[in-house]
Coordinates of C-alpha atoms in Angstrom, one line a residue:
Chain A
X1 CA 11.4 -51.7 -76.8
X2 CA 8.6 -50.9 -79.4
X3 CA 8.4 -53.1 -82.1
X4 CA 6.8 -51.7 -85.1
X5 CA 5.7 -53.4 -88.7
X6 CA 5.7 -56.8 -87.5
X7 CA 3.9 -59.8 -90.0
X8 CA 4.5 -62.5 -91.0
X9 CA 7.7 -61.4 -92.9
X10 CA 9.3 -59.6 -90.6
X11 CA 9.1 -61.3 -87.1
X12 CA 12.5 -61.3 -85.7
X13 CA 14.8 -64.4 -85.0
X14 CA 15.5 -67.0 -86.8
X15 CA 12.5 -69.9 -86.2
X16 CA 15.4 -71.9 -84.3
X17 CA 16.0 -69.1 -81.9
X18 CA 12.1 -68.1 -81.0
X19 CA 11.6 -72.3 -81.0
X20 CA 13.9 -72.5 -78.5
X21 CA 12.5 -69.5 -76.2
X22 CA 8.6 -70.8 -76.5
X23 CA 10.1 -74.7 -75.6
X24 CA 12.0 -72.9 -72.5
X25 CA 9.1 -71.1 -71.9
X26 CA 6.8 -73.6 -72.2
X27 CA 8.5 -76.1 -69.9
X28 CA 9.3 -73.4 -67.6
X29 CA 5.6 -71.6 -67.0
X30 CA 4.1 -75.6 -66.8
X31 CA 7.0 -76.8 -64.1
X32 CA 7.1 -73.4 -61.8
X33 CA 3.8 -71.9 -62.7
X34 CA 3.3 -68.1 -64.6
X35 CA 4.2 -66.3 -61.0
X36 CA 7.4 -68.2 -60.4
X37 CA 8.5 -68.1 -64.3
X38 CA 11.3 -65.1 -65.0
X39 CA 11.7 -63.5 -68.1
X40 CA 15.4 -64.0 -67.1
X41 CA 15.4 -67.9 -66.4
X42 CA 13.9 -68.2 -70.0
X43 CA 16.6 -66.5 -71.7
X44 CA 19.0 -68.6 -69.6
X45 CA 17.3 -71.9 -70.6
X46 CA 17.0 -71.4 -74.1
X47 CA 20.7 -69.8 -74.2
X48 CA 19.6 -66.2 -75.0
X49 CA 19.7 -62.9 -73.2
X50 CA 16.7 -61.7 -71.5
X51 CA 16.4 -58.8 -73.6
X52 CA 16.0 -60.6 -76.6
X53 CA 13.2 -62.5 -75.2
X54 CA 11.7 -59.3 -74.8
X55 CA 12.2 -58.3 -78.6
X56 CA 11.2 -61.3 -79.8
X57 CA 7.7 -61.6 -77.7
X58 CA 7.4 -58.6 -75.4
X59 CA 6.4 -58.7 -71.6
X60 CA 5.5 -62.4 -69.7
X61 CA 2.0 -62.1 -70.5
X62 CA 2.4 -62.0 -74.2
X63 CA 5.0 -64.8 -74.1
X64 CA 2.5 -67.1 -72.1
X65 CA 0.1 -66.5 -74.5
X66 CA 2.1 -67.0 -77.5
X67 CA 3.4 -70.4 -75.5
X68 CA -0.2 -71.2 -75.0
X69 CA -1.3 -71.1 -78.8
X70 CA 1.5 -73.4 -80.3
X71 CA 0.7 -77.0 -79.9
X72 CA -2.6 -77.8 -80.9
X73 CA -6.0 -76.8 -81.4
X74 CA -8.8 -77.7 -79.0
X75 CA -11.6 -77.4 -81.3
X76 CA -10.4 -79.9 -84.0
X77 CA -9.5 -82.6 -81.4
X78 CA -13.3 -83.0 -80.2
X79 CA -14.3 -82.5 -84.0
X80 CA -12.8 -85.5 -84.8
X81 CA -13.7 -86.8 -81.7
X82 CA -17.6 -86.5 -82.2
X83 CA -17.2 -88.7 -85.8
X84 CA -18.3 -91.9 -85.7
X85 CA -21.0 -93.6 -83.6
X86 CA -23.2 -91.9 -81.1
X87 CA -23.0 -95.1 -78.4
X88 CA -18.8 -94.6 -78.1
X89 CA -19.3 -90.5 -77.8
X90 CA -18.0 -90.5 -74.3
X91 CA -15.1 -93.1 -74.9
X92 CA -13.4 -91.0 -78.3
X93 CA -14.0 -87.7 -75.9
X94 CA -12.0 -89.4 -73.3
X95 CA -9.4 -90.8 -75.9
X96 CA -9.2 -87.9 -77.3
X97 CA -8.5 -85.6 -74.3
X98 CA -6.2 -87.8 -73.0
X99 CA -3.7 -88.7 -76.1
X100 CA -3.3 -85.0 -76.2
X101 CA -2.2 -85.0 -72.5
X102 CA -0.2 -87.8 -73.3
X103 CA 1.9 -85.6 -75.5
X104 CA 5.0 -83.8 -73.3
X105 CA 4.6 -80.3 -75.4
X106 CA 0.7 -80.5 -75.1
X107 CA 1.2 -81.8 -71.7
X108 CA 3.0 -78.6 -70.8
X109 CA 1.3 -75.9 -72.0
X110 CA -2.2 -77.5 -70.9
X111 CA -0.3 -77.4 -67.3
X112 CA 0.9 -74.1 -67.3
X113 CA -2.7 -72.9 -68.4
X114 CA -4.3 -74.8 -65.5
X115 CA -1.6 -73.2 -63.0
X116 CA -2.2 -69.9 -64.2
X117 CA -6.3 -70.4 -63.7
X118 CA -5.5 -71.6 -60.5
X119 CA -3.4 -68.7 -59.4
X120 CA -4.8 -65.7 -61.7
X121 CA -7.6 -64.2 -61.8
X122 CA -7.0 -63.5 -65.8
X123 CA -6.1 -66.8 -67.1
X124 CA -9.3 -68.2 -65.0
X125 CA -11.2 -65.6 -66.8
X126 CA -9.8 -66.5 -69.9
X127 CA -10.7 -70.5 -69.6
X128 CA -14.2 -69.0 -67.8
X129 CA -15.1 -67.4 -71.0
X130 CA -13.0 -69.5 -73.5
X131 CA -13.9 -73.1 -72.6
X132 CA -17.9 -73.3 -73.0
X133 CA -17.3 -71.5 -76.4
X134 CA -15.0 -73.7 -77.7
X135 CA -16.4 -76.7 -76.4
X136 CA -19.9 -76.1 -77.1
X137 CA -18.9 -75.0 -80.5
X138 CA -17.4 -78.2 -81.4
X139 CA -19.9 -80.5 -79.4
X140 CA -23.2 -78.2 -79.7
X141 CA -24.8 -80.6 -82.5
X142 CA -24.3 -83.8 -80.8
X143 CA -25.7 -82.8 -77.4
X144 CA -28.7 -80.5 -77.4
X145 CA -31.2 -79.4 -74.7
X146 CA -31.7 -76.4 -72.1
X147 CA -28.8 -78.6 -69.8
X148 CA -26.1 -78.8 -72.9
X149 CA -23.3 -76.5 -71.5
X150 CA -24.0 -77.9 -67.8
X151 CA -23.2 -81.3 -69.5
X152 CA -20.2 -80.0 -71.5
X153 CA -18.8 -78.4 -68.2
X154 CA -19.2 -81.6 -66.4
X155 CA -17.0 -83.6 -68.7
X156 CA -14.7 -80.6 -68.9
X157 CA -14.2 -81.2 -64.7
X158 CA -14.0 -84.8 -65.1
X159 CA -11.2 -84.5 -67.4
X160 CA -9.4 -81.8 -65.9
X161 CA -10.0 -83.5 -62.6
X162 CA -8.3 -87.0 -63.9
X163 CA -5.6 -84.9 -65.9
X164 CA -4.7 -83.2 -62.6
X165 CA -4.7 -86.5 -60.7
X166 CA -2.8 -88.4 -63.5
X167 CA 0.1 -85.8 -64.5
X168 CA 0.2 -83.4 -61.6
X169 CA -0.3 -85.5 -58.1
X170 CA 0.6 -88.5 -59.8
X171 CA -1.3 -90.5 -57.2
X172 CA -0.7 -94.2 -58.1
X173 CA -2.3 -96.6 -59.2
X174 CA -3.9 -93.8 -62.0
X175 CA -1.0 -92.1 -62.8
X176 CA 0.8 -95.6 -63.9
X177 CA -2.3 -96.7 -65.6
X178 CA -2.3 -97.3 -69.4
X179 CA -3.8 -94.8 -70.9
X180 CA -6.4 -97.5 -73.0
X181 CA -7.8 -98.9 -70.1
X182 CA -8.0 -95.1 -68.3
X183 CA -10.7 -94.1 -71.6
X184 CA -11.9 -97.2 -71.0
X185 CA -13.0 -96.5 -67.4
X186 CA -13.4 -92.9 -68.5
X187 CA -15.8 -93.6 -71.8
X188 CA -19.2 -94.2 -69.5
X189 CA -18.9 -90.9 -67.5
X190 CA -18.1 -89.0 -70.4
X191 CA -21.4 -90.6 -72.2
X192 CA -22.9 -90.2 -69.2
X193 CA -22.4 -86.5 -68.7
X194 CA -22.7 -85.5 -72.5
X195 CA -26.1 -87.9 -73.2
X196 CA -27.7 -88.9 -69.9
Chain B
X1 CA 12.8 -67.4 -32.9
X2 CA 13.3 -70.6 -31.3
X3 CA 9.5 -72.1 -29.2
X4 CA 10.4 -74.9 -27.1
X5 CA 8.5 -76.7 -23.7
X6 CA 5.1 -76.2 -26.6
X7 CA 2.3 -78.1 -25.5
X8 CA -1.5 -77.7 -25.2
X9 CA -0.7 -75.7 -22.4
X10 CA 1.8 -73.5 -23.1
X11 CA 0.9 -72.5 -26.6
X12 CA 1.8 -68.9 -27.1
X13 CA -0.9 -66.1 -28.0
X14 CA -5.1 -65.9 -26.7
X15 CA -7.5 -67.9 -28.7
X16 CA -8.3 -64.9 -31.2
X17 CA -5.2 -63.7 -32.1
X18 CA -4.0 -67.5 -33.0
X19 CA -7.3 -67.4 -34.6
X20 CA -7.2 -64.3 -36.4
X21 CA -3.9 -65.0 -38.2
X22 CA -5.0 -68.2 -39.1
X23 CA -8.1 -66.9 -40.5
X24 CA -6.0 -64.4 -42.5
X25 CA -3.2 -66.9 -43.7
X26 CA -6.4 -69.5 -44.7
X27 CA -7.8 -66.4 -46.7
X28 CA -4.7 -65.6 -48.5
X29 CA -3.6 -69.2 -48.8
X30 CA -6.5 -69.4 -50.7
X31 CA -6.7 -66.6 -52.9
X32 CA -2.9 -66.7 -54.2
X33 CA -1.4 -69.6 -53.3
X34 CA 1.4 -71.1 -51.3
X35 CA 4.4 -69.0 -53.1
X36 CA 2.4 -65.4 -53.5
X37 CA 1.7 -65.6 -49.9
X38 CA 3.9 -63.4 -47.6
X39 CA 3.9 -63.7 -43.6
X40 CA 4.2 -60.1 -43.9
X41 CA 0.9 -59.9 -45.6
X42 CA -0.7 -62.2 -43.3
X43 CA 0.6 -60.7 -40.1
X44 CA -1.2 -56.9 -42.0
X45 CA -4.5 -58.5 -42.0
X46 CA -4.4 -60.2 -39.0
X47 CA -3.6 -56.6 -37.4
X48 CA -0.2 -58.4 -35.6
X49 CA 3.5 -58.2 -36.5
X50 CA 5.3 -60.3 -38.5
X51 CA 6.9 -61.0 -35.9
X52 CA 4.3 -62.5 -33.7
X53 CA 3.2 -64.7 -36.7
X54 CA 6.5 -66.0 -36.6
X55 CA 6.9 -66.5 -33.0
X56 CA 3.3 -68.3 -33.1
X57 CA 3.6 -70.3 -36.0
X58 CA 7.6 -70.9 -37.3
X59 CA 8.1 -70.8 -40.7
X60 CA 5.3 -70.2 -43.8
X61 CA 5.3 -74.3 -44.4
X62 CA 4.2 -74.2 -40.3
X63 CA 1.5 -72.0 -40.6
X64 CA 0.4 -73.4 -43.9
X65 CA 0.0 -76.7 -42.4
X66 CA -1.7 -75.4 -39.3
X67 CA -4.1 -73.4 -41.6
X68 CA -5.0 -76.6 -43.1
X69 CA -5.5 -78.7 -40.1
X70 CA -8.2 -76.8 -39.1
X71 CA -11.9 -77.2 -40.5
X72 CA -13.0 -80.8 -41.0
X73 CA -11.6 -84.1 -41.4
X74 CA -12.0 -85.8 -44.5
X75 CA -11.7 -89.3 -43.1
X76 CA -14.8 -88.5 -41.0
X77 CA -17.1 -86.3 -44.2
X78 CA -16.0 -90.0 -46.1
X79 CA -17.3 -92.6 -42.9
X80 CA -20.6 -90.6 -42.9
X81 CA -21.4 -90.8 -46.4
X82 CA -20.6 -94.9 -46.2
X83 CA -23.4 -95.1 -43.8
X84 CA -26.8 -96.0 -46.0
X85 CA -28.4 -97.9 -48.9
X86 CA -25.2 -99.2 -51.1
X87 CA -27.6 -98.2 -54.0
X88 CA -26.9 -94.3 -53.1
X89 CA -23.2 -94.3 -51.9
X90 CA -22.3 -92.2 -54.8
X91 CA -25.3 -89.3 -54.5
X92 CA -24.2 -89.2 -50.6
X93 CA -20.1 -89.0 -51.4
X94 CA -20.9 -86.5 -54.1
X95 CA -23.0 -84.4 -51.4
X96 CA -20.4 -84.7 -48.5
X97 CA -17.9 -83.5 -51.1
X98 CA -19.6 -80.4 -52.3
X99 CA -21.2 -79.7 -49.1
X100 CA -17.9 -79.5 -47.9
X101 CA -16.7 -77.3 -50.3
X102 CA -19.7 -74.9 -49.9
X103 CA -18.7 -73.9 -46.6
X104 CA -16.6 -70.8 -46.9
X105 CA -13.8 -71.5 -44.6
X106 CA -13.5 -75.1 -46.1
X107 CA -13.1 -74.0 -49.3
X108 CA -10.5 -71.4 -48.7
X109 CA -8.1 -74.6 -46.8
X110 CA -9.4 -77.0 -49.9
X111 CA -8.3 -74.2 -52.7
X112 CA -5.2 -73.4 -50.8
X113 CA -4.1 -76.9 -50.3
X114 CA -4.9 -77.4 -54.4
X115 CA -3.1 -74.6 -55.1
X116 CA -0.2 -75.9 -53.3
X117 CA -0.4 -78.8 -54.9
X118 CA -0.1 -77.4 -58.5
X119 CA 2.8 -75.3 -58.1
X120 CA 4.6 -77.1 -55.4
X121 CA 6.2 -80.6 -55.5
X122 CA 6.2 -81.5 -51.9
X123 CA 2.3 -80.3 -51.5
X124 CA 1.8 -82.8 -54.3
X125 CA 3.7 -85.0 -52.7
X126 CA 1.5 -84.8 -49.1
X127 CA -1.6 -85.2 -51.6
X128 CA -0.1 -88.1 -53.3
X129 CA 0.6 -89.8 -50.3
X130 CA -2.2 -88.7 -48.5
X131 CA -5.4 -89.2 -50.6
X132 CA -5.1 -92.6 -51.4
X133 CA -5.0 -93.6 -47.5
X134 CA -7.6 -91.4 -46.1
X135 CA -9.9 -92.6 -49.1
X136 CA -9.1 -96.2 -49.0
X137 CA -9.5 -96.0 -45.4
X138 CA -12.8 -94.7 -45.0
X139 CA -14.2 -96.5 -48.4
X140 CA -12.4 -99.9 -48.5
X141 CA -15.3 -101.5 -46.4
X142 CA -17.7 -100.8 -50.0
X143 CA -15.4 -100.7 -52.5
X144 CA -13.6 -103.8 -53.0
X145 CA -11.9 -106.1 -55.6
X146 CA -7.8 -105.2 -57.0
X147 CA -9.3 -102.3 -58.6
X148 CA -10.3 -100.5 -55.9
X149 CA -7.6 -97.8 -55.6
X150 CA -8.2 -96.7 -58.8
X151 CA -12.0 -96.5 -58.4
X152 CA -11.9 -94.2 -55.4
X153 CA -9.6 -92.3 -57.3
X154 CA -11.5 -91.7 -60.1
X155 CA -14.1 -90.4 -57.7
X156 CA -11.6 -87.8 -56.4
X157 CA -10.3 -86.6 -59.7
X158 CA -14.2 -85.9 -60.8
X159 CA -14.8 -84.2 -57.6
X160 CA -11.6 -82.5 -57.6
X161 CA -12.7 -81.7 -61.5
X162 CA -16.1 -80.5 -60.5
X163 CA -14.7 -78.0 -57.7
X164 CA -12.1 -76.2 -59.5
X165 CA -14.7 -75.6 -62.3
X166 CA -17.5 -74.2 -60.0
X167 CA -15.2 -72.7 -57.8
X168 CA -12.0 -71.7 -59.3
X169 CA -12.7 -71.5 -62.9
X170 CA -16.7 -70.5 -62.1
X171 CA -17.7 -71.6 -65.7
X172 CA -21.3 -71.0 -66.0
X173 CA -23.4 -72.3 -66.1
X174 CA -21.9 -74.5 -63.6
X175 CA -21.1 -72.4 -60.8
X176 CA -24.3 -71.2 -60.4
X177 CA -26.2 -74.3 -60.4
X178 CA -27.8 -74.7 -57.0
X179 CA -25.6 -77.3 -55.2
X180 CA -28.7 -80.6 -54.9
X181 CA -29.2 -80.1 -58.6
X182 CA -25.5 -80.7 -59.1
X183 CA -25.2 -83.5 -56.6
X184 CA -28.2 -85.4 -58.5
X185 CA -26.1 -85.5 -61.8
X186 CA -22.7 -86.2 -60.0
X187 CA -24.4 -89.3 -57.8
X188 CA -24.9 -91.7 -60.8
X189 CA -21.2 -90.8 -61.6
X190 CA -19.1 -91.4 -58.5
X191 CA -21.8 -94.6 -58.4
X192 CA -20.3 -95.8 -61.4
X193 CA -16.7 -94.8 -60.8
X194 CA -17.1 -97.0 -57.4
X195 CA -19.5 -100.1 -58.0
X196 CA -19.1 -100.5 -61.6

């Protein structure tokens, strides 16, 4: 079904309805992965019919990508990360990454973009293309050099590496491990990998 | 198809055409993952029926188990890399590691065991219960003190980190960096992550 005219005035649904599709969505792409995700066991989940998932946001890939853009913004969390002194760099980077994991919608959608890398070649190319931007946009003044986005990329696979660990293996003792003393172990890699 | 009376001598099939559909299911194991992965597909490349993958192998879980077996044993890569100066345990584990993964048919059984682990619960599960024993086993001569599971995991999650990045994800510059280069920067790393 074309849909034709839309802004920000005339998106269909009320905000309750498409909240409750992107949550089902959301939980649903991050549990099963994008492959194993139906447009139809969305609809079911938030209590809709599949066609109207389809109104509201169009085909899978346009919902994934709508689901991806909700919960917050990468850029501004290592902003406010990089404030403050140069010698705890690594440690607010670590912090910082990992209270948004922490978070069970942020925790989600960062899962269900992570499976879809993993298992599609266009959501890899997306985070091969998207990540050094962002990241070397937001971090670009604090570490410099010809090395900078080999740096950024290494704390980038430390994180994801320890995020994968922590909320998708769950291998114990890390997954059970308060998440202060986790940036604490964390901080001197990260400082490591940024400043040498 | 029921296989009973299987032993090392009676195991159905030559060498290469055992070999061949093993080599094909690694390959697509790899490439889309546990659930995208038909028999169907796999008996097609390996130029055999589905049947005879069936008849070789049992079910998908079987062959995907079998697949894995195969190239190298981890506990083994970890022992050699113990052997040495304590002062360069981490450069050595961080070579093993990538070494490892720079070996083609390696890194198809590593990615397709990740893969499985993303988007499958019991896959996680055999990681989760499996990592921490093969690790602890071959490191818990050199690492030490009530800390030491959650050192040698902090060493898997960056190695983990650092392979789906270069070899998933291939952010660049990352990728491309020749592999001693990135083994120099990950040493001091997995050094810390282990000895403090």
């Amino acid at each position: 079904m074309a849909v034709s005219g839309r802004g920000p005035g005339r998106r269909p649904g009320t905000p309750d309805t498409r909240g409750a599709i992107l949550a089902a969505a959301r939980r649903s792409f991050a549990e099963k992965g994008f492959e194993r995700t139906t447009m139809r066991a969305i609809a079911a989940a938030a209590g809709v019919t599949p066609g109207l998932v389809h109104h509201f946001f169009g085909a899978k890939d346009d919902l994934f990508l709508e689901a991806l853009a909700v919960p917050f913004d990468p850029r501004r969390m290592l902003a406010g990360a990089v404030e403050g002194p140069r010698s705890d760099l690594g440690e607010r980077i670590a912090g910082a990454v990992l209270h948004t994991w922490e978070v069970e919608v942020q925790r989600e959608t960062l899962l269900a973009f992570i499976r879809g890398a993993m298992t599609s070649p266009e959501v890899a190319a997306l985070l091969r293309t998207g990540m050094p931007v962002i990241a070397l946009g937001a971090l670009g003044d604090v570490v410099n050099g010809p090395d900078a986005a080999v740096r950024v990329e290494l704390v980038f696979s430390q994180m994801l590496g320890v995020a994968i660990a922590r909320y998708v293996v769950e291998v114990e003792p890390l997954a059970s491990l308060p998440v202060d003393e986790l940036v604490a172990r964390l901080g001197p890699v990260v400082q490591h990998h940024l400043l040498g």
